[in-house]
PDB file of C-alpha atoms and ligand atoms in Angstrom:
ATOM      1  CA  MET A   1      -7.377 -17.578  25.520  1.00 46.00           C
ATOM      2  CA  SER A   2      -9.654 -20.815  25.355  1.00 45.00           C
ATOM      3  CA  GLY A   3     -11.174 -23.512  22.294  1.00 45.00           C
ATOM      4  CA  PRO A   4      -9.394 -23.468  19.448  1.00 40.00           C
ATOM      5  CA  GLU A   5      -8.326 -19.709  19.534  1.00 47.00           C
ATOM      6  CA  ALA A   6      -5.609 -20.929  22.131  1.00 57.00           C
ATOM      7  CA  ALA A   7      -3.524 -23.538  19.471  1.00 76.00           C
ATOM      8  CA  ARG A   8      -2.955 -21.003  16.589  1.00 95.00           C
ATOM      9  CA  HIS A   9       0.235 -19.730  15.847  1.00 97.00           C
ATOM     10  CA  LEU A  10       0.566 -15.604  16.325  1.00 98.00           C
ATOM     11  CA  VAL A  11       2.527 -13.883  13.394  1.00 98.00           C
ATOM     12  CA  LEU A  12       4.088 -10.294  13.304  1.00 98.00           C
ATOM     13  CA  VAL A  13       3.546  -9.249  10.335  1.00 98.00           C
ATOM     14  CA  GLY A  14       4.856  -5.226   9.348  1.00 98.00           C
ATOM     15  CA  LEU A  15       7.528  -3.495   7.565  1.00 97.00           C
ATOM     16  CA  MET A  16      11.000  -3.033   9.487  1.00 94.00           C
ATOM     17  CA  ALA A  17      10.589  -0.931  12.849  1.00 93.00           C
ATOM     18  CA  THR A  18       6.796  -1.749  12.846  1.00 96.00           C
ATOM     19  CA  GLY A  19       8.670  -3.502  16.597  1.00 95.00           C
ATOM     20  CA  LYS A  20       7.903  -6.876  15.207  1.00 97.00           C
ATOM     21  CA  SER A  21      10.140  -7.869  18.354  1.00 96.00           C
ATOM     22  CA  THR A  22      10.224  -5.761  20.585  1.00 96.00           C
ATOM     23  CA  VAL A  23       6.223  -6.613  21.100  1.00 98.00           C
ATOM     24  CA  GLY A  24       6.791 -10.183  20.380  1.00 98.00           C
ATOM     25  CA  ARG A  25       8.874 -10.019  23.367  1.00 98.00           C
ATOM     26  CA  ILE A  26       6.322  -8.788  26.003  1.00 98.00           C
ATOM     27  CA  LEU A  27       3.394 -11.192  24.262  1.00 98.00           C
ATOM     28  CA  ALA A  28       5.740 -14.006  24.711  1.00 98.00           C
ATOM     29  CA  ASP A  29       6.245 -13.706  27.748  1.00 98.00           C
ATOM     30  CA  ALA A  30       2.845 -12.649  28.633  1.00 97.00           C
ATOM     31  CA  LEU A  31       1.100 -15.217  27.118  1.00 96.00           C
ATOM     32  CA  GLY A  32       3.848 -18.074  28.256  1.00 97.00           C
ATOM     33  CA  ARG A  33       5.264 -18.715  25.074  1.00 97.00           C
ATOM     34  CA  PRO A  34       8.413 -19.482  23.582  1.00 97.00           C
ATOM     35  CA  LEU A  35       9.538 -16.576  20.856  1.00 98.00           C
ATOM     36  CA  ARG A  36      10.863 -17.172  17.087  1.00 98.00           C
ATOM     37  CA  ASP A  37      12.331 -14.349  15.553  1.00 97.00           C
ATOM     38  CA  SER A  38      12.702 -15.135  11.952  1.00 96.00           C
ATOM     39  CA  ASP A  39      16.186 -12.966  11.449  1.00 94.00           C
ATOM     40  CA  ASP A  40      17.032 -14.486  14.237  1.00 95.00           C
ATOM     41  CA  GLN A  41      16.251 -18.117  12.792  1.00 96.00           C
ATOM     42  CA  VAL A  42      18.324 -17.246   9.874  1.00 97.00           C
ATOM     43  CA  GLU A  43      21.754 -16.401  12.081  1.00 96.00           C
ATOM     44  CA  ALA A  44      21.328 -20.019  14.361  1.00 97.00           C
ATOM     45  CA  MET A  45      20.459 -21.947  11.211  1.00 96.00           C
ATOM     46  CA  THR A  46      23.453 -20.063   9.577  1.00 97.00           C
ATOM     47  CA  GLY A  47      25.365 -19.686  11.800  1.00 98.00           C
ATOM     48  CA  ARG A  48      26.202 -15.914   9.983  1.00 97.00           C
ATOM     49  CA  SER A  49      24.902 -12.616  10.124  1.00 95.00           C
ATOM     50  CA  VAL A  50      21.780 -11.929   8.230  1.00 95.00           C
ATOM     51  CA  ARG A  51      24.459  -8.832   6.463  1.00 93.00           C
ATOM     52  CA  ALA A  52      26.884 -11.694   5.799  1.00 95.00           C
ATOM     53  CA  ILE A  53      24.280 -13.470   3.713  1.00 96.00           C
ATOM     54  CA  TRP A  54      23.060 -10.235   1.429  1.00 94.00           C
ATOM     55  CA  GLN A  55      26.250  -9.393   0.895  1.00 93.00           C
ATOM     56  CA  THR A  56      27.686 -12.230  -0.030  1.00 96.00           C
ATOM     57  CA  ASP A  57      25.034 -14.859  -1.098  1.00 97.00           C
ATOM     58  CA  GLY A  58      22.455 -12.180  -2.510  1.00 96.00           C
ATOM     59  CA  GLU A  59      18.763 -11.378  -1.575  1.00 96.00           C
ATOM     60  CA  ALA A  60      16.969 -13.951  -3.179  1.00 96.00           C
ATOM     61  CA  ALA A  61      18.996 -16.893  -1.182  1.00 96.00           C
ATOM     62  CA  PHE A  62      18.054 -13.779   2.667  1.00 97.00           C
ATOM     63  CA  ARG A  63      15.710 -14.782   1.463  1.00 97.00           C
ATOM     64  CA  LEU A  64      15.148 -18.732   0.741  1.00 97.00           C
ATOM     65  CA  PHE A  65      15.904 -18.482   5.162  1.00 97.00           C
ATOM     66  CA  GLU A  66      13.829 -16.364   5.486  1.00 97.00           C
ATOM     67  CA  THR A  67      11.020 -19.515   4.417  1.00 97.00           C
ATOM     68  CA  ALA A  68      12.898 -21.470   5.830  1.00 97.00           C
ATOM     69  CA  ALA A  69      12.592 -20.159   8.968  1.00 97.00           C
ATOM     70  CA  LEU A  70       8.926 -19.532   9.017  1.00 97.00           C
ATOM     71  CA  ALA A  71       8.096 -22.473   7.658  1.00 97.00           C
ATOM     72  CA  GLU A  72      10.270 -24.086  10.911  1.00 96.00           C
ATOM     73  CA  ALA A  73       8.576 -21.822  13.287  1.00 97.00           C
ATOM     74  CA  LEU A  74       4.941 -22.703  12.077  1.00 97.00           C
ATOM     75  CA  ALA A  75       5.581 -26.216  12.312  1.00 96.00           C
ATOM     76  CA  GLU A  76       6.237 -26.415  16.369  1.00 95.00           C
ATOM     77  CA  ALA A  77       2.852 -28.512  17.783  1.00 94.00           C
ATOM     78  CA  THR A  78       3.830 -25.986  21.480  1.00 95.00           C
ATOM     79  CA  PRO A  79       1.866 -22.522  20.550  1.00 96.00           C
ATOM     80  CA  SER A  80       4.137 -19.897  19.954  1.00 97.00           C
ATOM     81  CA  VAL A  81       4.326 -16.010  18.960  1.00 98.00           C
ATOM     82  CA  VAL A  82       6.248 -15.588  15.762  1.00 98.00           C
ATOM     83  CA  ALA A  83       8.727 -11.844  14.715  1.00 97.00           C
ATOM     84  CA  GLY A  84       7.828 -12.265  11.172  1.00 96.00           C
ATOM     85  CA  ALA A  85      10.261 -10.544   9.045  1.00 92.00           C
ATOM     86  CA  GLY A  86       9.501  -7.778   6.817  1.00 96.00           C
ATOM     87  CA  GLY A  87      10.460  -9.523   4.038  1.00 97.00           C
ATOM     88  CA  VAL A  88       8.116 -12.421   5.063  1.00 97.00           C
ATOM     89  CA  VAL A  89       5.171 -11.562   2.951  1.00 98.00           C
ATOM     90  CA  LEU A  90       7.218 -11.543  -0.794  1.00 97.00           C
ATOM     91  CA  ALA A  91       6.516 -15.721  -0.678  1.00 97.00           C
ATOM     92  CA  GLU A  92       4.180 -16.951  -2.482  1.00 97.00           C
ATOM     93  CA  GLU A  93       4.645 -20.357  -0.746  1.00 97.00           C
ATOM     94  CA  ASN A  94       5.153 -17.743   3.272  1.00 98.00           C
ATOM     95  CA  ARG A  95       1.753 -16.263   2.403  1.00 98.00           C
ATOM     96  CA  VAL A  96       0.098 -19.388   1.659  1.00 98.00           C
ATOM     97  CA  LEU A  97       1.638 -21.037   5.769  1.00 97.00           C
ATOM     98  CA  LEU A  98       0.446 -17.432   6.703  1.00 98.00           C
ATOM     99  CA  ALA A  99      -3.096 -18.295   5.535  1.00 97.00           C
ATOM    100  CA  ALA A 100      -3.582 -21.977   7.578  1.00 96.00           C
ATOM    101  CA  ASP A 101      -6.421 -22.234   9.976  1.00 94.00           C
ATOM    102  CA  HIS A 102      -3.648 -22.641  12.953  1.00 95.00           C
ATOM    103  CA  VAL A 103      -1.735 -19.253  12.223  1.00 97.00           C
ATOM    104  CA  ASP A 104      -3.594 -15.713  13.549  1.00 97.00           C
ATOM    105  CA  VAL A 105      -1.546 -13.463  12.158  1.00 98.00           C
ATOM    106  CA  VAL A 106      -1.321  -9.791  13.379  1.00 98.00           C
ATOM    107  CA  TRP A 107      -0.059  -6.938  10.963  1.00 98.00           C
ATOM    108  CA  LEU A 108       1.573  -4.164  12.532  1.00 98.00           C
ATOM    109  CA  ARG A 109       0.437  -1.316  10.544  1.00 98.00           C
ATOM    110  CA  ALA A 110       2.752   2.049  10.281  1.00 97.00           C
ATOM    111  CA  ALA A 111       2.892   5.446   7.584  1.00 95.00           C
ATOM    112  CA  PRO A 112       6.475   5.206   6.399  1.00 93.00           C
ATOM    113  CA  GLU A 113       7.435   8.430   8.639  1.00 92.00           C
ATOM    114  CA  THR A 114       7.383   6.968  11.969  1.00 93.00           C
ATOM    115  CA  LEU A 115       9.307   4.398  10.327  1.00 93.00           C
ATOM    116  CA  VAL A 116      12.226   7.128   9.558  1.00 90.00           C
ATOM    117  CA  ALA A 117      12.313   8.166  12.685  1.00 87.00           C
ATOM    118  CA  ARG A 118      12.458   5.062  13.632  1.00 88.00           C
ATOM    119  CA  VAL A 119      15.109   3.454  12.018  1.00 86.00           C
ATOM    120  CA  THR A 120      17.711   6.355  12.129  1.00 70.00           C
ATOM    121  CA  ALA A 121      17.574   5.605  15.725  1.00 60.00           C
ATOM    122  CA  ALA A 122      18.875   3.228  15.780  1.00 61.00           C
ATOM    123  CA  ALA A 123      21.359   0.983  14.563  1.00 59.00           C
ATOM    124  CA  ASP A 124      19.561  -1.179  11.753  1.00 72.00           C
ATOM    125  CA  GLU A 125      23.019  -4.078  11.258  1.00 82.00           C
ATOM    126  CA  HIS A 126      20.722  -6.237  10.195  1.00 87.00           C
ATOM    127  CA  ARG A 127      18.680  -4.279   7.468  1.00 89.00           C
ATOM    128  CA  PRO A 128      20.600  -3.352   3.756  1.00 90.00           C
ATOM    129  CA  LEU A 129      18.494  -2.275   2.494  1.00 91.00           C
ATOM    130  CA  LEU A 130      17.785   1.026   4.224  1.00 90.00           C
ATOM    131  CA  ASP A 131      21.912   1.554   3.684  1.00 88.00           C
ATOM    132  CA  ASP A 132      21.899   3.928   1.287  1.00 87.00           C
ATOM    133  CA  ASP A 133      17.894   5.819   1.475  1.00 90.00           C
ATOM    134  CA  PRO A 134      15.867   5.074   3.901  1.00 90.00           C
ATOM    135  CA  ALA A 135      13.143   7.175   4.096  1.00 91.00           C
ATOM    136  CA  GLY A 136      12.357   7.032  -0.332  1.00 94.00           C
ATOM    137  CA  MET A 137      13.096   2.610   0.511  1.00 94.00           C
ATOM    138  CA  LEU A 138      10.862   2.399   3.217  1.00 94.00           C
ATOM    139  CA  GLU A 139       7.606   4.486   1.492  1.00 95.00           C
ATOM    140  CA  ARG A 140       8.960   2.069  -1.676  1.00 96.00           C
ATOM    141  CA  MET A 141       8.549  -1.034   0.758  1.00 96.00           C
ATOM    142  CA  GLU A 142       4.907   0.876   2.211  1.00 96.00           C
ATOM    143  CA  ALA A 143       3.699   0.953  -1.230  1.00 96.00           C
ATOM    144  CA  ASP A 144       5.103  -2.570  -2.795  1.00 96.00           C
ATOM    145  CA  ARG A 145       3.929  -4.685   0.502  1.00 97.00           C
ATOM    146  CA  ARG A 146       0.570  -3.419   1.966  1.00 97.00           C
ATOM    147  CA  ALA A 147      -1.552  -5.712   0.278  1.00 98.00           C
ATOM    148  CA  LEU A 148       0.575  -8.632  -0.111  1.00 98.00           C
ATOM    149  CA  TYR A 149       0.438  -7.676   4.706  1.00 98.00           C
ATOM    150  CA  GLU A 150      -3.088  -7.053   3.794  1.00 98.00           C
ATOM    151  CA  SER A 151      -4.025 -10.286   1.827  1.00 98.00           C
ATOM    152  CA  VAL A 152      -2.208 -12.288   5.777  1.00 98.00           C
ATOM    153  CA  ALA A 153      -3.636 -10.209   8.050  1.00 98.00           C
ATOM    154  CA  ASP A 154      -6.364 -11.370  10.613  1.00 97.00           C
ATOM    155  CA  ARG A 155      -5.835  -7.584  12.517  1.00 97.00           C
ATOM    156  CA  ILE A 156      -4.806  -4.751  11.355  1.00 97.00           C
ATOM    157  CA  VAL A 157      -2.728  -2.550  14.908  1.00 97.00           C
ATOM    158  CA  ASP A 158      -2.061   0.470  13.764  1.00 97.00           C
ATOM    159  CA  VAL A 159       1.381   0.941  15.736  1.00 97.00           C
ATOM    160  CA  ASP A 160       2.101   4.233  14.832  1.00 96.00           C
ATOM    161  CA  ASP A 161       1.181   6.667  18.532  1.00 92.00           C
ATOM    162  CA  ARG A 162       0.905   3.474  20.888  1.00 96.00           C
ATOM    163  CA  THR A 163       4.201   2.501  23.392  1.00 97.00           C
ATOM    164  CA  PRO A 164       5.298  -1.105  22.255  1.00 97.00           C
ATOM    165  CA  ASP A 165       3.379  -2.255  25.116  1.00 98.00           C
ATOM    166  CA  ALA A 166       0.492  -0.418  24.548  1.00 98.00           C
ATOM    167  CA  VAL A 167       0.628  -2.361  20.717  1.00 98.00           C
ATOM    168  CA  ALA A 168       0.643  -5.423  23.112  1.00 98.00           C
ATOM    169  CA  ALA A 169      -2.317  -5.228  25.324  1.00 97.00           C
ATOM    170  CA  ALA A 170      -4.408  -4.063  22.080  1.00 97.00           C
ATOM    171  CA  ILE A 171      -3.532  -7.620  20.667  1.00 97.00           C
ATOM    172  CA  LEU A 172      -4.052  -9.092  23.847  1.00 96.00           C
ATOM    173  CA  GLU A 173      -7.479  -7.128  23.805  1.00 92.00           C
ATOM    174  CA  ASP A 174      -8.030  -7.663  20.583  1.00 81.00           C
ATOM    175  CA  GLY A 175      -7.819 -12.022  21.732  1.00 70.00           C
ATOM    176  CA  SER A 176      -5.237 -13.675  20.756  1.00 49.00           C
TER     177      SER A 176
HETATM  178  C1  LIG B   1      13.569  -6.959   5.593  1.00 80.38           C
HETATM  179  C2  LIG B   1      13.541  -6.911   6.750  1.00 80.38           C
HETATM  180  C3  LIG B   1      13.920  -7.881   8.225  1.00 80.38           C
HETATM  181  C4  LIG B   1      15.752  -7.910   7.661  1.00 80.38           C
HETATM  182  C5  LIG B   1      16.557  -8.149   6.199  1.00 80.38           C
HETATM  183  C6  LIG B   1      14.987  -7.639   5.176  1.00 80.38           C
HETATM  184  C7  LIG B   1      12.369  -6.290   4.521  1.00 80.38           C
HETATM  185  O1  LIG B   1      13.900  -7.596   9.725  1.00 80.38           O
HETATM  186  O2  LIG B   1      15.076  -9.271   7.527  1.00 80.38           O
HETATM  187  O3  LIG B   1      16.882  -6.653   6.679  1.00 80.38           O
HETATM  188  O4  LIG B   1      13.046  -6.726   2.862  1.00 80.38           O
HETATM  189  O5  LIG B   1      11.830  -5.303   4.992  1.00 80.38           O
HETATM  190  P1  LIG B   1      12.687  -7.024  10.387  1.00 80.38           P
HETATM  191  O6  LIG B   1      11.736  -6.725   9.755  1.00 80.38           O
HETATM  192  O7  LIG B   1      13.080  -8.532  10.715  1.00 80.38           O
HETATM  193  O8  LIG B   1      13.981  -5.695  10.628  1.00 80.38           O
END
């Protein structure tokens, strides 16, 4: 990594369970950068869990914290790896932040079936949207958000048949 690329934050976006946090940790370690994980940031800044904020204050309130977390991460002078939350592309304000020159956005793209298999195998404490009908919800979210992820992405990496290490390697090979 050299030249102007060296100063850019590397931001991972994509639906829940595409591996943003896991791949983000691998990339941060490989690049020697801090990792900023959106849900962790929100929990640290509020002292509350994502689920508690969602249940007590509602989704709109949670989305404001999500925007604050993104703005805080991207305002850091030290280039970081950012694991964005799945909904980070919903607000136009966030999409403007992601379009900045000092931000390199990678969309971790997956078929909904891949994600359904993953979320039903894992505890989803911070994913209240998946409480009732995870398969249906992930399919709807994929349809609703696909164009938004594409609009902010500098690069796209398909994750369906890749391990987190292989996804991270593909991102590094592609010149983050
Ligand atoms: C959400 C994704 C979750 C979490 C919240 C809402 C979404 O984060 O922020 O449950 O709207 O896609 P992850 O993508 O890290 O699971």
